[in-house]
Tab-separated table of C-alpha atoms in Angstrom:
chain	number	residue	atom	x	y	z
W	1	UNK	CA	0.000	0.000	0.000
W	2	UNK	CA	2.571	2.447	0.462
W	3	UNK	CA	4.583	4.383	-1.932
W	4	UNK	CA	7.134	7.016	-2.286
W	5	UNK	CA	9.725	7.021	0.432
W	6	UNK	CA	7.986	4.558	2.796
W	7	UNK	CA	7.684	1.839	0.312
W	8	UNK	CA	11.682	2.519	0.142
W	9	UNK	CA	12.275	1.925	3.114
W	10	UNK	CA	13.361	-1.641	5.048
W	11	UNK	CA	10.893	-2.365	7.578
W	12	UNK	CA	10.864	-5.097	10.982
W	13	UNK	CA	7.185	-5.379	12.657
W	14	UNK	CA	7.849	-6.760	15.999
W	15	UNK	CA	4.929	-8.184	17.848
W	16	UNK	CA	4.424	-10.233	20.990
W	17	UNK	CA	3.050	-13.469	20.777
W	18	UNK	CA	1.068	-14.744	17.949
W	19	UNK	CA	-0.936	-17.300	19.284
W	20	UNK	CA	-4.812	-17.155	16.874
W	21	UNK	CA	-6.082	-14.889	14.742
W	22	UNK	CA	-7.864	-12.286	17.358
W	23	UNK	CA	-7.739	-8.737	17.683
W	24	UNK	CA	-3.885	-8.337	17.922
W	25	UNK	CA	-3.444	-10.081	14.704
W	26	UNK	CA	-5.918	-8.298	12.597
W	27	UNK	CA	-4.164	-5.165	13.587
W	28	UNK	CA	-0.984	-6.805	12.652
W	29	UNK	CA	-2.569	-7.526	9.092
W	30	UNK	CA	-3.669	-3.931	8.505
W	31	UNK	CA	-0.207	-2.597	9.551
W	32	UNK	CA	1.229	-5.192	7.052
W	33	UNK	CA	-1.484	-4.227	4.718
W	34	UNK	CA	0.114	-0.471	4.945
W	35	UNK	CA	4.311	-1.843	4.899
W	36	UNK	CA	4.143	-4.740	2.860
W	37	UNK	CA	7.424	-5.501	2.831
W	38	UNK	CA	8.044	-5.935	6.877
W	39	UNK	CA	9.549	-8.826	7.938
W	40	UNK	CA	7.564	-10.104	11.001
W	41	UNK	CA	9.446	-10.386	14.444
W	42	UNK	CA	7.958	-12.372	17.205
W	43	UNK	CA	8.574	-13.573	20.935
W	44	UNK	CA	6.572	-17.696	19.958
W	45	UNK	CA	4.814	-18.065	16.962
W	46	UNK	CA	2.396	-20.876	17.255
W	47	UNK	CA	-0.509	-19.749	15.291
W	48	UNK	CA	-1.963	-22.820	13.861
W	49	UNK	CA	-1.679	-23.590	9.915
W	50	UNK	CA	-5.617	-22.786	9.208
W	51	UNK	CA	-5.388	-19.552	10.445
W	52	UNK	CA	-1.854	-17.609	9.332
W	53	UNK	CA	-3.675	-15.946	6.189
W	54	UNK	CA	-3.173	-12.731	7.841
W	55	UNK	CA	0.613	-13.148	7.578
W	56	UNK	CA	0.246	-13.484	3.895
W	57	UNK	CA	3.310	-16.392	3.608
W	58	UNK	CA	5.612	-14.292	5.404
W	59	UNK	CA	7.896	-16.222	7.865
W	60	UNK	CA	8.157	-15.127	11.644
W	61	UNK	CA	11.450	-14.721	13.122
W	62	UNK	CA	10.731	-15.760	17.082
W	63	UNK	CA	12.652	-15.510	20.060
W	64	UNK	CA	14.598	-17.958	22.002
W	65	UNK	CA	11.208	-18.919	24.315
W	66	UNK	CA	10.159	-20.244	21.210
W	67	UNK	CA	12.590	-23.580	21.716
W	68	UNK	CA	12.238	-23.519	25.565
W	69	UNK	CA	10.512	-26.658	27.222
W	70	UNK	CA	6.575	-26.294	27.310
W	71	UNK	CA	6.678	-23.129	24.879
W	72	UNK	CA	3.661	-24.165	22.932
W	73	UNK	CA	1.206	-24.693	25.659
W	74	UNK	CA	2.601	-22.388	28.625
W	75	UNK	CA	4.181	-19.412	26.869
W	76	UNK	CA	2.958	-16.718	29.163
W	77	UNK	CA	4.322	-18.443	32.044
W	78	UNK	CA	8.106	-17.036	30.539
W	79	UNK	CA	6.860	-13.961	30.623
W	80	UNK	CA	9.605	-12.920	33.132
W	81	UNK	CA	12.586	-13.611	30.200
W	82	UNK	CA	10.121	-11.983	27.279
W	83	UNK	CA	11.923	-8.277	28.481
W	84	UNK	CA	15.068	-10.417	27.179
W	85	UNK	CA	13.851	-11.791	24.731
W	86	UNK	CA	12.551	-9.174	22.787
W	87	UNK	CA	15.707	-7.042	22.839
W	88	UNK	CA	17.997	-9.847	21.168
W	89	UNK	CA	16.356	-8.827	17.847
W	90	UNK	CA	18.960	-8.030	15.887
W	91	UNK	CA	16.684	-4.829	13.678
W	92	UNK	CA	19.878	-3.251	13.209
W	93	UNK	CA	19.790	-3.584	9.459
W	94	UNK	CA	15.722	-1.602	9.363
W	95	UNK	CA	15.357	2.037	8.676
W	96	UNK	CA	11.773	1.611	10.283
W	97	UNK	CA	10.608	-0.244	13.309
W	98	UNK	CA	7.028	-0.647	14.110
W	99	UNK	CA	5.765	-2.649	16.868
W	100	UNK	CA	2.517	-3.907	17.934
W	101	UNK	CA	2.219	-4.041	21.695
W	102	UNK	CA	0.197	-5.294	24.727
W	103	UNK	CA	2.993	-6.843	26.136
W	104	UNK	CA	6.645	-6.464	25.621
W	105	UNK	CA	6.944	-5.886	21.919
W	106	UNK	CA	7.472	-1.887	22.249
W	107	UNK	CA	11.021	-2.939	23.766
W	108	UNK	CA	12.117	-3.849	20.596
W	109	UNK	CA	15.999	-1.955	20.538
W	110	UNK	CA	16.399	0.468	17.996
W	111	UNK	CA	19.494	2.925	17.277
W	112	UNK	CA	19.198	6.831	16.922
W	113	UNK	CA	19.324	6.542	13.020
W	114	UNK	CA	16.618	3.767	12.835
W	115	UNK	CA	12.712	5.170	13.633
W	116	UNK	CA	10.650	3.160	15.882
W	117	UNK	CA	6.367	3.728	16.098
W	118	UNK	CA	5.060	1.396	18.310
W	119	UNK	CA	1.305	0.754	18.158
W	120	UNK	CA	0.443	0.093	22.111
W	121	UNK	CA	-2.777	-1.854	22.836
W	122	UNK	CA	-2.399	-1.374	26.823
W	123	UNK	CA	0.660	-0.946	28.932
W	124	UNK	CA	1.187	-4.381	30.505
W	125	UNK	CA	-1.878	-4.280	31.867
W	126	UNK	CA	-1.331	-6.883	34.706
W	127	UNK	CA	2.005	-4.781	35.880
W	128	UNK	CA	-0.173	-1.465	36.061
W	129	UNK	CA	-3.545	-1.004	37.771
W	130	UNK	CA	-4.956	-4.064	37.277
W	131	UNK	CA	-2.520	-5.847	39.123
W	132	UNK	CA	-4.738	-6.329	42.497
W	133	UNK	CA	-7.771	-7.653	39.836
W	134	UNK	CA	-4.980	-10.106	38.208
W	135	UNK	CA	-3.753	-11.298	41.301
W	136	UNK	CA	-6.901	-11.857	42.677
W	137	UNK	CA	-8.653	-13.467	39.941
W	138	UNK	CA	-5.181	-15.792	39.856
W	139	UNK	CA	-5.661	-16.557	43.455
W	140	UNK	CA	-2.462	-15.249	44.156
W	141	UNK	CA	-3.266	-12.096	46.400
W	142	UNK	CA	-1.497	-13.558	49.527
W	143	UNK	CA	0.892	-15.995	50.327
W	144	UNK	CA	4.686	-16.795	49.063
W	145	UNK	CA	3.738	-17.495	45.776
W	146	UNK	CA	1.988	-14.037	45.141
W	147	UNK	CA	4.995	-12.325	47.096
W	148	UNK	CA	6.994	-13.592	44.232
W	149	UNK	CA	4.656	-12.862	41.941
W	150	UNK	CA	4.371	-8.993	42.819
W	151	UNK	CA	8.543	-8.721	42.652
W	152	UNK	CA	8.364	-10.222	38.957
W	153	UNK	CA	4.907	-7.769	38.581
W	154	UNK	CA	7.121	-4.984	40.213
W	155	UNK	CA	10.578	-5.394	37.826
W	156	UNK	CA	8.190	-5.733	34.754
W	157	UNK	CA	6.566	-2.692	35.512
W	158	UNK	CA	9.994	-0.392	35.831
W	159	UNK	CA	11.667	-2.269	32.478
W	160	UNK	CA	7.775	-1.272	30.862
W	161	UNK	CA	7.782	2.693	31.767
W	162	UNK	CA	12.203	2.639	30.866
W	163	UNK	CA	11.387	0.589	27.518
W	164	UNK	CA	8.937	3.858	26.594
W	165	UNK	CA	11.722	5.743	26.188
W	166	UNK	CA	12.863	3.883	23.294
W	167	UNK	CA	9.974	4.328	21.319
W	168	UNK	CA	9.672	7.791	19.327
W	169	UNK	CA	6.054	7.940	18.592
W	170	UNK	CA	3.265	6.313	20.758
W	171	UNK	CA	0.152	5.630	19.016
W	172	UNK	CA	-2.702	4.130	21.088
W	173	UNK	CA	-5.579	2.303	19.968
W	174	UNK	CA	-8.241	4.010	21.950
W	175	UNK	CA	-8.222	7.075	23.940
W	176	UNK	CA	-8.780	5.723	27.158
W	177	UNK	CA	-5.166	3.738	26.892
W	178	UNK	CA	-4.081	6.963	25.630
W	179	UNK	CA	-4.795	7.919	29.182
W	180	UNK	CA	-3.235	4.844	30.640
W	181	UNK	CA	0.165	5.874	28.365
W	182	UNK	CA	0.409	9.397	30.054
W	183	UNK	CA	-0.150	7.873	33.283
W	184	UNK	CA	2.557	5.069	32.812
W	185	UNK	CA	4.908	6.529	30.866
W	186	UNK	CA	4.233	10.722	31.166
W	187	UNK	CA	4.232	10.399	27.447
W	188	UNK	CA	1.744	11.348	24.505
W	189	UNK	CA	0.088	9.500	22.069
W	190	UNK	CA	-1.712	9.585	18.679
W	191	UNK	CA	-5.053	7.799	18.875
W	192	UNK	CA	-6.481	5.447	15.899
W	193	UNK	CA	-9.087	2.829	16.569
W	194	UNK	CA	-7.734	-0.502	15.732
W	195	UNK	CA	-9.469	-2.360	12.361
W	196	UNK	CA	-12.607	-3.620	12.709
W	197	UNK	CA	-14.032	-5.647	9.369
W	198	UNK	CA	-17.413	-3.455	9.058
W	199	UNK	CA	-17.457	-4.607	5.740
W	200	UNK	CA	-17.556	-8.429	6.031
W	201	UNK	CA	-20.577	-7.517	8.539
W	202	UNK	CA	-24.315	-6.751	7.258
W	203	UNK	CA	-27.686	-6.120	8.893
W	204	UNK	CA	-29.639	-8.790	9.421
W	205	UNK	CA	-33.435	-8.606	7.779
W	206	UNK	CA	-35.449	-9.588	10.911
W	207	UNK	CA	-34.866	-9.037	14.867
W	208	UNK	CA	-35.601	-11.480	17.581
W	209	UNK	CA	-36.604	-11.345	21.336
W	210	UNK	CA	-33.461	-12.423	22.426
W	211	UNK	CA	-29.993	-10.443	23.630
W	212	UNK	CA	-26.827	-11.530	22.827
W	213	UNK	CA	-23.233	-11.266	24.060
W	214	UNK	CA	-20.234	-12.819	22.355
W	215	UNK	CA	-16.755	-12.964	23.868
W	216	UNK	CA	-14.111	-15.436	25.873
W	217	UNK	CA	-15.488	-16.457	29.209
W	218	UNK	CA	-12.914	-15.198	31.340
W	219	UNK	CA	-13.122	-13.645	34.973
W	220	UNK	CA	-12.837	-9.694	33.612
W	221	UNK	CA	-15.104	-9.987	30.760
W	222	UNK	CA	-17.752	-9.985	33.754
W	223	UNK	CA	-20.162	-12.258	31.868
W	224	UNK	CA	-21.303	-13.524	35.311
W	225	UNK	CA	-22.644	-9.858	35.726
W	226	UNK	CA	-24.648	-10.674	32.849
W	227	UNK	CA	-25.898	-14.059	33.493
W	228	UNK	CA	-26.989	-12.547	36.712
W	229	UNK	CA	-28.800	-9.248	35.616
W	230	UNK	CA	-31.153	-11.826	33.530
W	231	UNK	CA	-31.798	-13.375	36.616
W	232	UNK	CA	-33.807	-10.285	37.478
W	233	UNK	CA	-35.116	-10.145	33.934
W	234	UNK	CA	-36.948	-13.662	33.667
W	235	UNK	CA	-39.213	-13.168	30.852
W	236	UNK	CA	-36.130	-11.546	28.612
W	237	UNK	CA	-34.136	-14.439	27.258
W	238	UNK	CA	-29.787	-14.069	26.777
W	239	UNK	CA	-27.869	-15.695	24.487
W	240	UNK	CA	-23.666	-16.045	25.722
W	241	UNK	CA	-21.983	-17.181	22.646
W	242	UNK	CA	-18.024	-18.623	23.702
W	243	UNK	CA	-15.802	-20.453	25.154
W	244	UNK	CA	-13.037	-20.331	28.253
W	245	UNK	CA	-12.055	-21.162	31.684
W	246	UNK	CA	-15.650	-19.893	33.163
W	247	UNK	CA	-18.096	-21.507	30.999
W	248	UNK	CA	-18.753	-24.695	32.710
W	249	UNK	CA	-19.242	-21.895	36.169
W	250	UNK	CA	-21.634	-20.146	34.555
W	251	UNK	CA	-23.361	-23.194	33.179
W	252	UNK	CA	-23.877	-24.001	36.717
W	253	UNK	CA	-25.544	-20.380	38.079
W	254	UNK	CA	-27.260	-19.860	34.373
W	255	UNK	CA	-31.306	-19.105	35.369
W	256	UNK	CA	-33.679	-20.804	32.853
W	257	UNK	CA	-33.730	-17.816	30.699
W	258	UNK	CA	-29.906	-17.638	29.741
W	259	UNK	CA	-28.614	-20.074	27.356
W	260	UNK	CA	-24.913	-20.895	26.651
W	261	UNK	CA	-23.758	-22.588	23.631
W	262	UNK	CA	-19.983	-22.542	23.785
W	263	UNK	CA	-17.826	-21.792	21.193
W	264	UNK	CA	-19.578	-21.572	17.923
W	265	UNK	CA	-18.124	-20.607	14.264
W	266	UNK	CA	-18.616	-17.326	12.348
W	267	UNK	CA	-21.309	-17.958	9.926
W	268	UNK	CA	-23.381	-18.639	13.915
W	269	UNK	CA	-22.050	-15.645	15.548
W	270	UNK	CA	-22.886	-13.559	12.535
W	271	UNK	CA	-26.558	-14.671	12.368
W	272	UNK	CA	-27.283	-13.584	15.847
W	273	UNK	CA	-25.788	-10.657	16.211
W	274	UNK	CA	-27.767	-9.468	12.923
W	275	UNK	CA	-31.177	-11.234	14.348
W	276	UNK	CA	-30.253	-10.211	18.260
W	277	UNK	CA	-32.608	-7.514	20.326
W	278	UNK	CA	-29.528	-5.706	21.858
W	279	UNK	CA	-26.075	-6.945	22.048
W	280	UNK	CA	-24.705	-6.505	26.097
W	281	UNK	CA	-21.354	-6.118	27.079
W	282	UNK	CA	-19.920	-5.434	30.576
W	283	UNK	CA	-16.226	-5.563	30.563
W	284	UNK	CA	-13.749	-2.510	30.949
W	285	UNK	CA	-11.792	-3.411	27.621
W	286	UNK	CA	-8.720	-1.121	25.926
W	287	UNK	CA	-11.177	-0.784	22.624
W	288	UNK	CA	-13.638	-4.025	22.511
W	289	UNK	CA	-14.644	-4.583	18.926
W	290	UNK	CA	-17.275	-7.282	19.452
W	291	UNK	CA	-19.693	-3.825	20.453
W	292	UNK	CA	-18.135	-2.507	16.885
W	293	UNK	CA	-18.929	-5.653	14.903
W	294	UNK	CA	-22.815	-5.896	16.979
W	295	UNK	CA	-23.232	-2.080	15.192
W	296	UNK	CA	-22.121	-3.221	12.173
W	297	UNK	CA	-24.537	-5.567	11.863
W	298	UNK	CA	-27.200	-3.057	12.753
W	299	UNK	CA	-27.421	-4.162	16.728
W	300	UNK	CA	-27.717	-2.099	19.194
W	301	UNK	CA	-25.381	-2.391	22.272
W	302	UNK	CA	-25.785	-2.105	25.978
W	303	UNK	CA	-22.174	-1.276	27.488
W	304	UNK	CA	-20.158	-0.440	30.447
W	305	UNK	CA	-19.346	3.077	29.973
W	306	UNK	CA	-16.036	3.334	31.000
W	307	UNK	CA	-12.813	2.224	28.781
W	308	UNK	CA	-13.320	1.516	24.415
W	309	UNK	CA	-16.763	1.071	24.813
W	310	UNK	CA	-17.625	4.566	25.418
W	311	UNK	CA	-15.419	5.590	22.308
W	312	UNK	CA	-17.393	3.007	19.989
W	313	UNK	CA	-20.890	3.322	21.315
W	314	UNK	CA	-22.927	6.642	20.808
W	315	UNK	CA	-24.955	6.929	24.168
W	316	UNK	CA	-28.824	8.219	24.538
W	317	UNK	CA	-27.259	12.009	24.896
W	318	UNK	CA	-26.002	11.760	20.976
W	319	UNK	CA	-28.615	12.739	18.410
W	320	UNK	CA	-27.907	9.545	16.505
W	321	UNK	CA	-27.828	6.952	19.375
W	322	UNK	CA	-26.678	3.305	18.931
W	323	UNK	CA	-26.472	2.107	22.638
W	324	UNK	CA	-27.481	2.468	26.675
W	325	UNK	CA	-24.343	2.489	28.870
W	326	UNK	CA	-24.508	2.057	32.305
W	327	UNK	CA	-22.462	3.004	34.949
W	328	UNK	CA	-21.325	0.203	37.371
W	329	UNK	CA	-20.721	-3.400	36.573
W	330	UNK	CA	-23.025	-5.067	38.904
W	331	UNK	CA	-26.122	-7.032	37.673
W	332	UNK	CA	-28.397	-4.535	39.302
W	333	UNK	CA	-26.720	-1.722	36.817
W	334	UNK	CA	-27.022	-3.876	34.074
W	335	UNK	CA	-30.521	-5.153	34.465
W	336	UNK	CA	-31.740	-1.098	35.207
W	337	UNK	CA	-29.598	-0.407	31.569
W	338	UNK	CA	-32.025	-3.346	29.713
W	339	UNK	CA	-34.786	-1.584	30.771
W	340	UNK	CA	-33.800	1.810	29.964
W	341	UNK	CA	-32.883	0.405	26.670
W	342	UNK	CA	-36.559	-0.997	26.302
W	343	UNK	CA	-37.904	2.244	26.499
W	344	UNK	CA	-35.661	4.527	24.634
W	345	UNK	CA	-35.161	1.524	21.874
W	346	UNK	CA	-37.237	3.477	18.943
W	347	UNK	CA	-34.490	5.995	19.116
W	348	UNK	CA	-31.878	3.320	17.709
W	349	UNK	CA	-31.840	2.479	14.313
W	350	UNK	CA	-29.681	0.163	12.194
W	351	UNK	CA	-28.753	2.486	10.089
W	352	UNK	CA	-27.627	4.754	12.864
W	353	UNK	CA	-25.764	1.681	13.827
W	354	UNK	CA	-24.007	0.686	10.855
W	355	UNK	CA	-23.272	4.418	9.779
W	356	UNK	CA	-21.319	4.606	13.592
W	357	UNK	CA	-19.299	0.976	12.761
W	358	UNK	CA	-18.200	2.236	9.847
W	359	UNK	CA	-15.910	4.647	11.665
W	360	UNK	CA	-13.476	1.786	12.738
W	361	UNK	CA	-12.890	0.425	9.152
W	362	UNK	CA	-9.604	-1.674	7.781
W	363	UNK	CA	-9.589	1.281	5.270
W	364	UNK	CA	-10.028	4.166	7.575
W	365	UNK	CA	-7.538	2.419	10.224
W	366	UNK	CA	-4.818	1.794	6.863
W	367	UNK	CA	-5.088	5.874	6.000
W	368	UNK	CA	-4.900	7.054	9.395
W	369	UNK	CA	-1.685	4.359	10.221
W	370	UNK	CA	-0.033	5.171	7.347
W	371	UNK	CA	-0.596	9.013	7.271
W	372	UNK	CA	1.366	9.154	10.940
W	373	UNK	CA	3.829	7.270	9.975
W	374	UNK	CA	4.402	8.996	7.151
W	375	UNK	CA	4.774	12.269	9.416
W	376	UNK	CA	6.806	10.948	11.489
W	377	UNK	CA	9.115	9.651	8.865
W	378	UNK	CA	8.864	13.106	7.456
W	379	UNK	CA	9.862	15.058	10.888
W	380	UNK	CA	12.681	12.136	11.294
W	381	UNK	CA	14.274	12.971	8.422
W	382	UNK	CA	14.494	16.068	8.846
W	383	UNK	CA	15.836	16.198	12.457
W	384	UNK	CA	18.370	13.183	11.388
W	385	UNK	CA	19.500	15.587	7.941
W	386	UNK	CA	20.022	18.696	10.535
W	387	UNK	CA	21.737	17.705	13.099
């Protein structure tokens, strides 16, 4: 995609681990979408054959933890030596160094004639302020083992905020982690909404009396919140499409009127969210673009208003609403929010919907990626050529 000087240029995309095709990956496949010629960096690669289309062929260079014992199963738990790791790249031979970053990736060493924009999905989020939530959710808030736990926590944390420094621009993918930058790292960022793929994503022609949420069942996705507000809604059915450590749980405390499927494949997720009353979603996420992908498909969505969410849904105060927020994620707050929605639902359209998804386009994402690295290249230059 580009031209001109950047196409000119030799460029290394480091990421962290590529482990599926998720989020992190399909921003991955925009940015190489934008810099074709990258070569791909990673700490493990062990994204299964079926699913590395978004690396279109390339090969990934990985780090050493990719040969260590248990690597394919129990990557994260090296997460101590990935600070290491990541900084034996050799990316001496690049003019341009972009990262992709939730992790360690943004630590990626670069010299002062080499450029480095790092695209930062969170600070390490477990290092920062959710480390009481992750330790707690790990059952390791007390005892020797979390004592450990919160040295490793407390070293990653001071090699995350020194590793900033490295970087020269900061782009986060929403502006509440734009927030969580300046408050790690006292440094700016540029904001751009990671890709969502609006276009692969239609209305549906009918809607049902049923809500929907889609997403991995894990402790902060607060699903139970859900499961639990529907409890007080008996005679309003919910739909939890996925799969993940909680599932069985939640099987357990599901009331009559909540029904969970497990993991199901696209072509299923895609017909409910276009047939689905309201799609509901409670965590505090960086972006979240299951809300993005429910609008797309002309959904309405009922959200936590804090983090992404409340920079991808348009609330009841905008004159072209597509959700209901609430304010506290507690079943009580989320039930009151179903019922608000209920009344104030004639004010949502699909096409208000859509018309809001299509903000967070691959196309608009490419433009908006490559026009700030192109100005940053520009500025680069120019400093480098002066001094």
């Amino acid at each position: 995609m580009t031209g001109g000087r950047l196409g000119q240029l030799k460029v290394a995309l480091v990421c962290d681990w590529l482990e599926s095709y998720a989020g992190a990956e399909r921003v991955i496949e925009a940015m190489l979408a934008v810099f074709p010629q990258a070569d791909v960096h990673a700490v493990v690669d062990f994204v299964p054959p079926g699913e590395r289309g978004f690396l279109g062929g390339r090969p990934v260079i990985t780090s050493f933890i990719q040969r260590l014992p248990g690597a394919r199963r129990h990557f994260r738990h090296y997460l101590p030596l990935m600070p290491l790791a990541v900084e034996q790249f050799d990316l001496s031979g690049y003019d341009l160094v972009l990262s992709s970053s939730h992790a360690v990736a943004k630590g990626a060493l670069v010299g002062p004639d080499q450029l480095h924009v790092s695209y930062v999905h969170s600070p390490l989020r477990y290092a920062w302020d959710m480390q009481a939530e992750y330790l707690r959710d790990a059952g390791l808030a007390h005892g020797p083992k979390g004592a450990l736990v919160r040295w490793l926590l407390h070293r990653l944390r001071n090699w995350d905020a020194r590793s900033a420094n490295g970087v020269d621009v900061l782009v986060a993918n929403s502006r509440f982690i734009a927030r969580r930058i300046e408050k790690c790292y006292r440094r700016e960022s540029v904001v751009i909404h990671p890709p969502v793929d609006v276009a692969g994503l239609q209305p549906g022609t009918r809607r049902e009396d049923f809500y929907l949420t889609v997403s991995r069942l894990v402790p902060y996705k607060r699903i139970d919140r859900i499961v639990e507000a529907f409890r007080q809604l008996p005679d309003r059915k919910l739909v939890v499409i996925g799969n993940g450590p909680e599932l069985e749980r939640l099987r357990a405390i599901a009331p009559a009127n909540v029904s969970l499927p497990g993991f199901q494949p696209d072509t299923v997720v895609r017909d409910h969210l276009q047939r689905a009353r309201a799609f509901v979603f409670a965590a505090l996420e960086d972006f979240g673009i299951a809300p993005v992908e429910a609008q797309a498909c002309g959904t309405p969505v009922i959200a936590y208003g804090r983090g992404g969410a409340s920079e991808s849904v348009c609330g009841l105060d905008n004159p072209a609403p597509t959700g209901v927020f609430f304010d506290a994620q507690t079943p009580e707050a989320i039930a009151g929010a179903v019922r608000l929605f209920e009344m104030q639902e004639t004010r949502i359209t699909p096409q208000h919907c859509r018309d809001n998804a299509l903000r967070f386009s691959q196309d608009a994402f490419k433009e908006r990626f490559a026009d700030v690295v192109l100005a940053a290249w520009t500025a680069f230059e120019a400093q480098r050529n002066t001094s």
